[in-house]
Amino acid sequence: MGIQRRTFLKKTGATIACTCMAGCTALEAAETNQAIYAVEGVQSDDTKLVIDLSKHPNLKEVGGSETFQTGGFLFFKKKVIVLHPDETSYKAFENKCTHMGGQVAYMHKDGFMQCSWHGSRFDTQGQVVKGPAKKPLTELKTSLDKDQLTVYLP
């Protein structure tokens, strides 16, 4: 026998109520610029990502890279890939291939970033080295103050 109307409405109402409460909590956190996605040594809001390099030793090493997720609400979160390609610089890009949106990974030994979906390659300046992507990655401005790397979000 099927589910009774009353039971169905109670369960549906409870599900909708829980979903609304979770959404309101996430919206409240986004409105107060609190990081929704928390990683040790990283602070994120709508305008910047601040990375404590002492907590991310991989990024202190030349050739290191890491992907971070920015604060934001649901679909407004962005992934950022941060590279330390040489002794003097840090580079940051939106971690979204310009072909169809796949994530890229940094291959330090080969000197490029590669899309996990269709194999597009980008140099450490974000320029296309091999398609199918035709546009460069979106580069993000960075600044370094001692062990604090700040990535400015668009």
mmCIF file of C-alpha atoms in Angstrom:
data_model
loop_
_atom_site.group_PDB
_atom_site.id
_atom_site.type_symbol
_atom_site.label_atom_id
_atom_site.label_comp_id
_atom_site.label_asym_id
_atom_site.label_seq_id
_atom_site.Cartn_x
_atom_site.Cartn_y
_atom_site.Cartn_z
ATOM 1 C CA MET A 1 0.000 0.000 0.000
ATOM 2 C CA GLY A 2 1.226 3.538 -0.753
ATOM 3 C CA ILE A 3 2.239 6.239 1.668
ATOM 4 C CA GLN A 4 -0.631 8.130 3.308
ATOM 5 C CA ARG A 5 -1.177 11.747 2.338
ATOM 6 C CA ARG A 6 -0.713 13.008 5.913
ATOM 7 C CA THR A 7 2.620 11.156 6.340
ATOM 8 C CA PHE A 8 3.826 12.455 2.982
ATOM 9 C CA LEU A 9 2.964 16.074 3.862
ATOM 10 C CA LYS A 10 4.654 15.842 7.288
ATOM 11 C CA LYS A 11 7.884 14.451 5.830
ATOM 12 C CA THR A 12 7.883 16.904 2.941
ATOM 13 C CA GLY A 13 7.224 19.839 5.304
ATOM 14 C CA ALA A 14 10.049 18.769 7.620
ATOM 15 C CA THR A 15 12.451 18.435 4.670
ATOM 16 C CA ILE A 16 11.542 21.881 3.341
ATOM 17 C CA ALA A 17 11.920 23.447 6.803
ATOM 18 C CA CYS A 18 15.394 21.920 7.305
ATOM 19 C CA THR A 19 16.505 23.024 3.847
ATOM 20 C CA CYS A 20 15.302 26.583 4.464
ATOM 21 C CA MET A 21 17.068 26.770 7.846
ATOM 22 C CA ALA A 22 20.335 25.515 6.341
ATOM 23 C CA GLY A 23 20.041 28.014 3.505
ATOM 24 C CA CYS A 24 19.374 30.898 5.898
ATOM 25 C CA THR A 25 22.410 29.971 7.978
ATOM 26 C CA ALA A 26 24.631 29.860 4.880
ATOM 27 C CA LEU A 27 23.202 33.173 3.653
ATOM 28 C CA GLU A 28 23.834 34.772 7.041
ATOM 29 C CA ALA A 29 27.454 33.583 6.987
ATOM 30 C CA ALA A 30 27.916 34.898 3.439
ATOM 31 C CA GLU A 31 26.390 38.269 4.344
ATOM 32 C CA THR A 32 28.778 38.705 7.278
ATOM 33 C CA ASN A 33 31.791 37.788 5.089
ATOM 34 C CA GLN A 34 32.637 34.765 7.205
ATOM 35 C CA ALA A 35 34.506 31.966 5.496
ATOM 36 C CA ILE A 36 32.081 29.148 4.768
ATOM 37 C CA TYR A 37 34.820 26.854 3.539
ATOM 38 C CA ALA A 38 37.403 26.637 6.319
ATOM 39 C CA VAL A 39 40.937 25.354 5.898
ATOM 40 C CA GLU A 40 43.640 25.808 8.510
ATOM 41 C CA GLY A 41 45.733 28.848 7.703
ATOM 42 C CA VAL A 42 43.290 30.290 5.143
ATOM 43 C CA GLN A 43 40.813 33.125 5.466
ATOM 44 C CA SER A 44 38.389 33.902 2.668
ATOM 45 C CA ASP A 45 35.665 36.409 1.948
ATOM 46 C CA ASP A 46 34.121 37.966 -1.159
ATOM 47 C CA THR A 47 37.209 40.044 -1.984
ATOM 48 C CA LYS A 48 40.282 38.048 -1.050
ATOM 49 C CA LEU A 49 41.862 34.815 0.035
ATOM 50 C CA VAL A 50 44.595 35.146 2.683
ATOM 51 C CA ILE A 51 46.928 32.173 3.000
ATOM 52 C CA ASP A 52 49.296 31.684 5.940
ATOM 53 C CA LEU A 53 52.250 30.071 4.173
ATOM 54 C CA SER A 54 53.620 28.705 7.461
ATOM 55 C CA LYS A 55 50.557 26.397 7.508
ATOM 56 C CA HIS A 56 50.997 25.454 3.830
ATOM 57 C CA PRO A 57 54.646 24.363 3.469
ATOM 58 C CA ASN A 58 53.973 22.942 0.000
ATOM 59 C CA LEU A 59 53.457 26.505 -1.243
ATOM 60 C CA LYS A 60 56.709 27.689 0.326
ATOM 61 C CA GLU A 61 58.620 25.226 -1.864
ATOM 62 C CA VAL A 62 59.421 26.253 -5.422
ATOM 63 C CA GLY A 63 57.198 24.112 -7.620
ATOM 64 C CA GLY A 64 54.479 23.848 -4.995
ATOM 65 C CA SER A 65 50.825 24.429 -5.712
ATOM 66 C CA GLU A 66 47.508 24.168 -3.939
ATOM 67 C CA THR A 67 43.862 24.650 -4.821
ATOM 68 C CA PHE A 68 41.592 26.589 -2.468
ATOM 69 C CA GLN A 69 37.871 27.214 -2.443
ATOM 70 C CA THR A 70 36.814 30.765 -1.731
ATOM 71 C CA GLY A 71 34.078 31.882 0.628
ATOM 72 C CA GLY A 72 30.745 32.576 -0.934
ATOM 73 C CA PHE A 73 27.332 31.037 -1.155
ATOM 74 C CA LEU A 74 26.617 27.825 -3.066
ATOM 75 C CA PHE A 75 27.255 28.500 -6.767
ATOM 76 C CA PHE A 76 29.209 31.683 -6.061
ATOM 77 C CA LYS A 77 32.150 29.804 -4.562
ATOM 78 C CA LYS A 78 35.221 29.736 -6.753
ATOM 79 C CA LYS A 79 38.252 27.523 -6.810
ATOM 80 C CA VAL A 80 41.637 29.180 -7.000
ATOM 81 C CA ILE A 81 44.920 27.485 -7.895
ATOM 82 C CA VAL A 82 48.019 29.060 -6.357
ATOM 83 C CA LEU A 83 51.481 28.254 -7.745
ATOM 84 C CA HIS A 84 55.002 28.970 -6.589
ATOM 85 C CA PRO A 85 56.663 28.495 -9.982
ATOM 86 C CA ASP A 86 60.041 30.112 -9.190
ATOM 87 C CA GLU A 87 62.045 31.723 -6.369
ATOM 88 C CA THR A 88 60.581 35.193 -6.850
ATOM 89 C CA SER A 89 56.878 34.801 -7.535
ATOM 90 C CA TYR A 90 53.521 33.373 -6.622
ATOM 91 C CA LYS A 91 50.800 33.096 -9.244
ATOM 92 C CA ALA A 92 47.089 32.580 -8.750
ATOM 93 C CA PHE A 93 44.371 31.758 -11.248
ATOM 94 C CA GLU A 94 40.707 30.856 -11.204
ATOM 95 C CA ASN A 95 40.873 27.067 -11.263
ATOM 96 C CA LYS A 96 38.497 26.785 -14.179
ATOM 97 C CA CYS A 97 39.623 25.810 -17.655
ATOM 98 C CA THR A 98 38.420 28.298 -20.254
ATOM 99 C CA HIS A 99 37.329 25.480 -22.570
ATOM 100 C CA MET A 100 34.540 23.838 -20.541
ATOM 101 C CA GLY A 101 35.246 24.625 -16.888
ATOM 102 C CA GLY A 102 37.320 21.641 -15.744
ATOM 103 C CA GLN A 103 39.871 22.017 -12.952
ATOM 104 C CA VAL A 104 43.535 22.394 -13.764
ATOM 105 C CA ALA A 105 46.499 20.878 -11.947
ATOM 106 C CA TYR A 106 50.039 22.248 -11.893
ATOM 107 C CA MET A 107 52.727 19.953 -13.291
ATOM 108 C CA HIS A 108 55.847 21.711 -11.964
ATOM 109 C CA LYS A 109 58.370 19.348 -13.542
ATOM 110 C CA ASP A 110 56.765 19.930 -16.924
ATOM 111 C CA GLY A 111 56.208 23.661 -16.323
ATOM 112 C CA PHE A 112 52.514 23.821 -17.128
ATOM 113 C CA MET A 113 48.983 23.458 -15.771
ATOM 114 C CA GLN A 114 46.743 20.846 -17.347
ATOM 115 C CA CYS A 115 42.959 20.548 -17.459
ATOM 116 C CA SER A 116 41.663 17.286 -16.050
ATOM 117 C CA TRP A 117 38.781 17.090 -18.546
ATOM 118 C CA HIS A 118 40.177 17.557 -22.058
ATOM 119 C CA GLY A 119 43.912 18.058 -21.549
ATOM 120 C CA SER A 120 44.252 21.773 -22.337
ATOM 121 C CA ARG A 121 47.605 23.076 -21.123
ATOM 122 C CA PHE A 122 48.512 26.489 -19.780
ATOM 123 C CA ASP A 123 51.924 27.965 -18.939
ATOM 124 C CA THR A 124 52.664 29.565 -15.556
ATOM 125 C CA GLN A 125 51.378 32.886 -16.932
ATOM 126 C CA GLY A 126 48.015 31.246 -17.673
ATOM 127 C CA GLN A 127 48.485 31.375 -21.453
ATOM 128 C CA VAL A 128 47.224 28.489 -23.607
ATOM 129 C CA VAL A 129 50.019 26.141 -24.656
ATOM 130 C CA LYS A 130 47.796 23.366 -26.039
ATOM 131 C CA GLY A 131 44.064 23.363 -26.792
ATOM 132 C CA PRO A 132 41.226 22.750 -27.031
ATOM 133 C CA ALA A 133 41.055 25.880 -24.793
ATOM 134 C CA LYS A 134 41.524 29.104 -26.751
ATOM 135 C CA LYS A 135 41.496 31.704 -23.967
ATOM 136 C CA PRO A 136 44.021 32.084 -21.114
ATOM 137 C CA LEU A 137 43.164 31.325 -17.503
ATOM 138 C CA THR A 138 41.915 34.258 -15.428
ATOM 139 C CA GLU A 139 44.910 35.471 -13.435
ATOM 140 C CA LEU A 140 44.327 36.893 -9.973
ATOM 141 C CA LYS A 141 46.489 39.581 -8.379
ATOM 142 C CA THR A 142 48.620 38.463 -5.431
ATOM 143 C CA SER A 143 50.679 40.198 -2.756
ATOM 144 C CA LEU A 144 53.117 38.758 -0.244
ATOM 145 C CA ASP A 145 53.789 40.171 3.223
ATOM 146 C CA LYS A 146 56.154 37.912 5.189
ATOM 147 C CA ASP A 147 54.286 34.574 5.416
ATOM 148 C CA GLN A 148 50.885 35.982 4.350
ATOM 149 C CA LEU A 149 49.986 35.529 0.688
ATOM 150 C CA THR A 150 46.887 37.476 -0.336
ATOM 151 C CA VAL A 151 44.989 36.569 -3.498
ATOM 152 C CA TYR A 152 42.548 39.252 -4.634
ATOM 153 C CA LEU A 153 39.318 37.852 -6.039
ATOM 154 C CA PRO A 154 37.470 39.344 -9.030
#
